[in-house]
Amino acid sequence: GDRGNKAYEFSGQTTEFDDILMRKGIITKEQALLAKGMGVDQVADILVRDKLEDMGFFDQEPPPEPTKQDRAAEASLAELDELEEDEDFDDESFLAEYREKRLAEMKAKQATLRFGQVQDIQKSDWTREVNEASKEAWVLCHLYDDQLEACGLMDNLLKDVARRFRGVKCLRIKATSAVENFPDRNLPALFIYHEGTLQHQLITLASLHGLRARPQDLEWYLAERGVLESDMEGAPPVPEGFRVSRDGAASAVRIPRNNQYVDEDERGEEDVLDEYDPGAED
């Protein structure tokens, strides 16, 4: 007696007869679903899903379950401790390997953040702060004279490097304290150490556009020599209005040789290295 009152749950599926009518263009899927008594919002959801399926939105395979290696590789030290309680990680040596790796990564990251400012040193500190320290990081040491404007400019450039590239150790020392009778004409001088030895010298600001030197000039100079990693894609443009004077003041910008003015880098860096390496005197 109550067959006619039996309720059926709405379905988003069309019947074979509906499909025939839709293929012939007599009705649309929207009309077929509405005729089943579905609400407008329900029909809209089904049509949107159909569209996404046509676009291949649901064709992607679900991501695979992470392996033990994946879980351990992405875990923090605290999470590695928790994994020890997981029955899937009953091999202690397996987790120990990843814990050691994570500790090494943390130490390496800390090493890149340990500097950040320019430190003053004395000659007695040189071996420890320069030679020995350069076995773990690049070390830049500025030889300066307080009376020279170019040295003040180099100080500012070096502070910028120290602040932005914290993995590079930046130092400064009075030139005559580092090397007896160090000539003023070769100041400022930047000594660049790595792996315990002097690798490069930047003598005067000649290579950095003299007194028009900018932070990006020093950054590019150091990046070219592998001292730091820079986002710069090429050498910075020459400062507007830059020109090289050849009067007496030019000695702080260009170095004369055979009546010609050449950049310090063109002199043959090894000649300067041997003559002015404070570490070589110890």
GROMACS .gro file of C-alpha atoms in nm:
model
  282
    1GLY     CA    1   0.000   0.000   0.000
    2ASP     CA    2   0.279   0.258   0.063
    3ARG     CA    3   0.490   0.191  -0.248
    4GLY     CA    4   0.389   0.524  -0.395
    5ASN     CA    5   0.509   0.708  -0.084
    6LYS     CA    6   0.860   0.556  -0.083
    7ALA     CA    7   1.133   0.831  -0.090
    8TYR     CA    8   1.437   0.792  -0.315
    9GLU     CA    9   1.767   0.974  -0.259
   10PHE     CA   10   1.855   1.214  -0.540
   11SER     CA   11   2.137   1.100  -0.764
   12GLY     CA   12   2.362   1.301  -0.989
   13GLN     CA   13   2.360   1.017  -1.238
   14THR     CA   14   2.143   1.041  -1.547
   15THR     CA   15   1.949   0.746  -1.685
   16GLU     CA   16   2.019   0.578  -2.016
   17PHE     CA   17   1.706   0.744  -2.151
   18ASP     CA   18   1.830   1.083  -2.030
   19ASP     CA   19   2.161   1.022  -2.207
   20ILE     CA   20   1.982   0.945  -2.536
   21LEU     CA   21   1.782   1.268  -2.511
   22MET     CA   22   2.096   1.468  -2.432
   23ARG     CA   23   2.288   1.317  -2.726
   24LYS     CA   24   2.003   1.413  -2.957
   25GLY     CA   25   2.006   1.766  -2.814
   26ILE     CA   26   1.651   1.741  -2.692
   27ILE     CA   27   1.742   1.824  -2.330
   28THR     CA   28   2.051   1.933  -2.142
   29LYS     CA   29   2.202   1.761  -1.840
   30GLU     CA   30   2.092   2.055  -1.630
   31GLN     CA   31   1.730   2.004  -1.741
   32ALA     CA   32   1.750   1.629  -1.677
   33LEU     CA   33   1.877   1.679  -1.321
   34LEU     CA   34   1.626   1.951  -1.242
   35ALA     CA   35   1.351   1.719  -1.369
   36LYS     CA   36   1.466   1.466  -1.105
   37GLY     CA   37   1.377   1.722  -0.840
   38MET     CA   38   1.734   1.832  -0.759
   39GLY     CA   39   1.791   2.184  -0.634
   40VAL     CA   40   1.962   2.449  -0.845
   41ASP     CA   41   2.270   2.455  -0.618
   42GLN     CA   42   2.307   2.077  -0.636
   43VAL     CA   43   2.284   2.083  -1.014
   44ALA     CA   44   2.540   2.364  -1.033
   45ASP     CA   45   2.787   2.163  -0.819
   46ILE     CA   46   2.750   1.858  -1.046
   47LEU     CA   47   2.799   2.061  -1.363
   48VAL     CA   48   3.111   2.228  -1.223
   49ARG     CA   49   3.255   1.890  -1.129
   50ASP     CA   50   3.182   1.758  -1.479
   51LYS     CA   51   3.370   2.055  -1.624
   52LEU     CA   52   3.670   1.995  -1.400
   53GLU     CA   53   3.676   1.628  -1.497
   54ASP     CA   54   3.676   1.724  -1.865
   55MET     CA   55   3.979   1.944  -1.793
   56GLY     CA   56   4.160   1.651  -1.634
   57PHE     CA   57   4.151   1.806  -1.288
   58PHE     CA   58   4.085   1.472  -1.119
   59ASP     CA   59   4.322   1.265  -1.334
   60GLN     CA   60   4.626   1.319  -1.110
   61GLU     CA   61   4.739   1.023  -0.905
   62PRO     CA   62   4.734   1.079  -0.529
   63PRO     CA   63   5.082   1.140  -0.387
   64PRO     CA   64   5.255   0.822  -0.272
   65GLU     CA   65   5.290   0.752   0.098
   66PRO     CA   66   5.621   0.894   0.226
   67THR     CA   67   5.894   0.638   0.278
   68LYS     CA   68   6.093   0.599   0.597
   69GLN     CA   69   6.373   0.794   0.435
   70ASP     CA   70   6.138   1.076   0.337
   71ARG     CA   71   5.995   1.104   0.687
   72ALA     CA   72   6.336   1.103   0.850
   73ALA     CA   73   6.487   1.345   0.597
   74GLU     CA   74   6.220   1.607   0.668
   75ALA     CA   75   6.203   1.560   1.045
   76SER     CA   76   6.344   1.803   1.298
   77LEU     CA   77   6.558   1.679   1.587
   78ALA     CA   78   6.251   1.668   1.812
   79GLU     CA   79   6.054   1.478   1.548
   80LEU     CA   80   6.340   1.230   1.509
   81ASP     CA   81   6.314   1.161   1.882
   82GLU     CA   82   5.942   1.092   1.838
   83LEU     CA   83   6.011   0.857   1.548
   84GLU     CA   84   6.211   0.634   1.784
   85GLU     CA   85   5.878   0.532   1.936
   86ASP     CA   86   5.738   0.445   1.593
   87GLU     CA   87   5.745   0.071   1.522
   88ASP     CA   88   5.844   0.145   1.162
   89PHE     CA   89   6.174   0.287   1.291
   90ASP     CA   90   6.305   0.006   1.507
   91ASP     CA   91   6.653   0.041   1.353
   92GLU     CA   92   6.835   0.288   1.582
   93SER     CA   93   7.131   0.323   1.346
   94PHE     CA   94   6.894   0.444   1.074
   95LEU     CA   95   6.767   0.735   1.285
   96ALA     CA   96   7.114   0.805   1.426
   97GLU     CA   97   7.241   0.868   1.074
   98TYR     CA   98   6.971   1.126   1.007
   99ARG     CA   99   7.017   1.288   1.350
  100GLU     CA  100   7.388   1.333   1.280
  101LYS     CA  101   7.306   1.479   0.941
  102ARG     CA  102   7.054   1.722   1.092
  103LEU     CA  103   7.305   1.837   1.355
  104ALA     CA  104   7.563   1.900   1.083
  105GLU     CA  105   7.312   2.107   0.887
  106MET     CA  106   7.227   2.313   1.195
  107LYS     CA  107   7.595   2.377   1.269
  108ALA     CA  108   7.654   2.480   0.908
  109LYS     CA  109   7.361   2.721   0.922
  110GLN     CA  110   7.484   2.869   1.250
  111ALA     CA  111   7.827   2.917   1.095
  112THR     CA  112   7.677   3.134   0.822
  113LEU     CA  113   7.518   3.360   1.084
  114ARG     CA  114   7.799   3.389   1.337
  115PHE     CA  115   7.963   3.712   1.219
  116GLY     CA  116   7.771   4.020   1.104
  117GLN     CA  117   8.001   4.305   1.200
  118VAL     CA  118   8.354   4.436   1.148
  119GLN     CA  119   8.592   4.343   1.429
  120ASP     CA  120   8.912   4.533   1.520
  121ILE     CA  121   9.222   4.322   1.577
  122GLN     CA  122   9.588   4.366   1.672
  123LYS     CA  123   9.893   4.215   1.504
  124SER     CA  124   9.915   3.954   1.783
  125ASP     CA  125   9.564   3.835   1.687
  126TRP     CA  126   9.648   3.784   1.321
  127THR     CA  127   9.730   3.413   1.318
  128ARG     CA  128   9.421   3.318   1.520
  129GLU     CA  129   9.167   3.563   1.375
  130VAL     CA  130   9.287   3.554   1.015
  131ASN     CA  131   9.492   3.248   0.919
  132GLU     CA  132   9.323   2.997   1.147
  133ALA     CA  133   8.973   3.142   1.111
  134SER     CA  134   9.002   3.133   0.731
  135LYS     CA  135   9.014   2.753   0.745
  136GLU     CA  136   8.641   2.762   0.827
  137ALA     CA  137   8.525   3.078   0.648
  138TRP     CA  138   8.642   3.351   0.413
  139VAL     CA  139   8.816   3.630   0.605
  140LEU     CA  140   8.845   3.991   0.488
  141CYS     CA  141   9.086   4.218   0.671
  142HIS     CA  142   9.099   4.590   0.600
  143LEU     CA  143   9.435   4.760   0.650
  144TYR     CA  144   9.360   5.127   0.710
  145ASP     CA  145   9.476   5.472   0.817
  146ASP     CA  146   9.223   5.690   0.999
  147GLN     CA  147   9.346   6.001   0.818
  148LEU     CA  148   9.259   5.876   0.470
  149GLU     CA  149   8.912   5.939   0.325
  150ALA     CA  150   8.935   5.627   0.109
  151CYS     CA  151   8.986   5.412   0.420
  152GLY     CA  152   8.672   5.557   0.575
  153LEU     CA  153   8.485   5.465   0.260
  154MET     CA  154   8.624   5.110   0.267
  155ASP     CA  155   8.513   5.082   0.630
  156ASN     CA  156   8.156   5.158   0.526
  157LEU     CA  157   8.170   4.914   0.235
  158LEU     CA  158   8.302   4.640   0.461
  159LYS     CA  159   8.031   4.704   0.721
  160ASP     CA  160   7.774   4.651   0.448
  161VAL     CA  161   7.934   4.319   0.348
  162ALA     CA  162   7.952   4.207   0.712
  163ARG     CA  163   7.585   4.288   0.769
  164ARG     CA  164   7.450   4.121   0.455
  165PHE     CA  165   7.690   3.826   0.423
  166ARG     CA  166   7.720   3.689   0.775
  167GLY     CA  167   7.918   3.388   0.667
  168VAL     CA  168   8.215   3.612   0.579
  169LYS     CA  169   8.437   3.726   0.864
  170CYS     CA  170   8.528   4.095   0.837
  171LEU     CA  171   8.817   4.250   1.029
  172ARG     CA  172   9.017   4.574   1.035
  173ILE     CA  173   9.362   4.666   1.161
  174LYS     CA  174   9.580   4.975   1.136
  175ALA     CA  175   9.808   4.927   0.839
  176THR     CA  176  10.130   5.009   1.023
  177SER     CA  177  10.035   4.765   1.301
  178ALA     CA  178   9.992   4.485   1.049
  179VAL     CA  179  10.290   4.562   0.826
  180GLU     CA  180  10.570   4.793   0.934
  181ASN     CA  181  10.611   5.093   0.700
  182PHE     CA  182  10.309   4.994   0.490
  183PRO     CA  183  10.288   5.275   0.230
  184ASP     CA  184   9.988   5.509   0.247
  185ARG     CA  185   9.966   5.507  -0.133
  186ASN     CA  186   9.851   5.144  -0.114
  187LEU     CA  187   9.563   5.217   0.123
  188PRO     CA  188   9.300   5.111   0.177
  189ALA     CA  189   9.409   4.750   0.140
  190LEU     CA  190   9.176   4.454   0.174
  191PHE     CA  191   9.343   4.121   0.246
  192ILE     CA  192   9.131   3.820   0.153
  193TYR     CA  193   9.213   3.488   0.322
  194HIS     CA  194   9.076   3.137   0.274
  195GLU     CA  195   9.197   2.791   0.375
  196GLY     CA  196   9.466   2.943   0.593
  197THR     CA  197   9.641   3.151   0.330
  198LEU     CA  198   9.618   3.486   0.155
  199GLN     CA  199   9.418   3.443  -0.168
  200HIS     CA  200   9.366   3.798  -0.297
  201GLN     CA  201   9.450   4.159  -0.218
  202LEU     CA  202   9.249   4.464  -0.312
  203ILE     CA  203   9.503   4.747  -0.308
  204THR     CA  204   9.337   5.093  -0.302
  205LEU     CA  205   8.988   5.151  -0.437
  206ALA     CA  206   9.108   5.157  -0.798
  207SER     CA  207   8.911   4.847  -0.896
  208LEU     CA  208   8.597   4.982  -0.728
  209HIS     CA  209   8.576   5.325  -0.901
  210GLY     CA  210   8.787   5.506  -0.645
  211LEU     CA  211   8.607   5.739  -0.405
  212ARG     CA  212   8.282   5.671  -0.592
  213ALA     CA  213   8.291   5.307  -0.480
  214ARG     CA  214   7.952   5.167  -0.380
  215PRO     CA  215   7.851   4.855  -0.184
  216GLN     CA  216   7.757   4.676  -0.506
  217ASP     CA  217   8.108   4.735  -0.645
  218LEU     CA  218   8.270   4.551  -0.355
  219GLU     CA  219   8.000   4.283  -0.358
  220TRP     CA  220   8.064   4.210  -0.726
  221TYR     CA  221   8.443   4.212  -0.676
  222LEU     CA  222   8.410   3.951  -0.400
  223ALA     CA  223   8.148   3.744  -0.583
  224GLU     CA  224   8.373   3.713  -0.889
  225ARG     CA  225   8.642   3.563  -0.666
  226GLY     CA  226   8.408   3.315  -0.499
  227VAL     CA  227   8.420   3.487  -0.161
  228LEU     CA  228   8.042   3.520  -0.140
  229GLU     CA  229   7.729   3.426  -0.333
  230SER     CA  230   7.555   3.727  -0.484
  231ASP     CA  231   7.219   3.773  -0.653
  232MET     CA  232   7.379   4.023  -0.890
  233GLU     CA  233   7.358   3.910  -1.253
  234GLY     CA  234   7.650   4.117  -1.375
  235ALA     CA  235   7.895   4.393  -1.296
  236PRO     CA  236   7.730   4.712  -1.168
  237PRO     CA  237   7.730   5.009  -1.406
  238VAL     CA  238   8.005   5.266  -1.379
  239PRO     CA  239   7.899   5.545  -1.141
  240GLU     CA  240   7.757   5.849  -1.319
  241GLY     CA  241   8.022   6.113  -1.376
  242PHE     CA  242   8.308   5.880  -1.279
  243ARG     CA  243   8.646   5.971  -1.420
  244VAL     CA  244   9.004   5.897  -1.322
  245SER     CA  245   9.218   6.194  -1.229
  246ARG     CA  246   9.590   6.182  -1.302
  247ASP     CA  247   9.708   6.449  -1.062
  248GLY     CA  248   9.869   6.385  -0.727
  249ALA     CA  249   9.544   6.264  -0.571
  250ALA     CA  250   9.518   5.991  -0.829
  251SER     CA  251   9.764   5.772  -0.644
  252ALA     CA  252   9.480   5.670  -0.414
  253VAL     CA  253   9.272   5.568  -0.716
  254ARG     CA  254   9.518   5.451  -0.980
  255ILE     CA  255   9.867   5.306  -0.949
  256PRO     CA  256  10.129   5.443  -1.192
  257ARG     CA  257  10.356   5.205  -1.382
  258ASN     CA  258  10.578   5.304  -1.674
  259ASN     CA  259  10.399   5.641  -1.691
  260GLN     CA  260  10.064   5.463  -1.728
  261TYR     CA  261   9.779   5.426  -1.481
  262VAL     CA  262   9.647   5.074  -1.442
  263ASP     CA  263   9.404   4.905  -1.210
  264GLU     CA  264   9.554   4.712  -0.921
  265ASP     CA  265   9.416   4.386  -1.058
  266GLU     CA  266   9.622   4.442  -1.374
  267ARG     CA  267   9.949   4.467  -1.185
  268GLY     CA  268   9.997   4.098  -1.123
  269GLU     CA  269   9.844   4.025  -0.786
  270GLU     CA  270  10.109   3.772  -0.684
  271ASP     CA  271  10.373   4.048  -0.671
  272VAL     CA  272  10.179   4.228  -0.402
  273LEU     CA  273  10.085   3.913  -0.212
  274ASP     CA  274  10.444   3.822  -0.131
  275GLU     CA  275  10.538   4.174  -0.030
  276TYR     CA  276  10.251   4.248   0.209
  277ASP     CA  277  10.132   3.930   0.376
  278PRO     CA  278  10.128   3.992   0.754
  279GLY     CA  279  10.060   3.624   0.814
  280ALA     CA  280  10.380   3.528   0.635
  281GLU     CA  281  10.587   3.711   0.898
  282ASP     CA  282  10.465   3.496   1.187
   0.00000   0.00000   0.00000
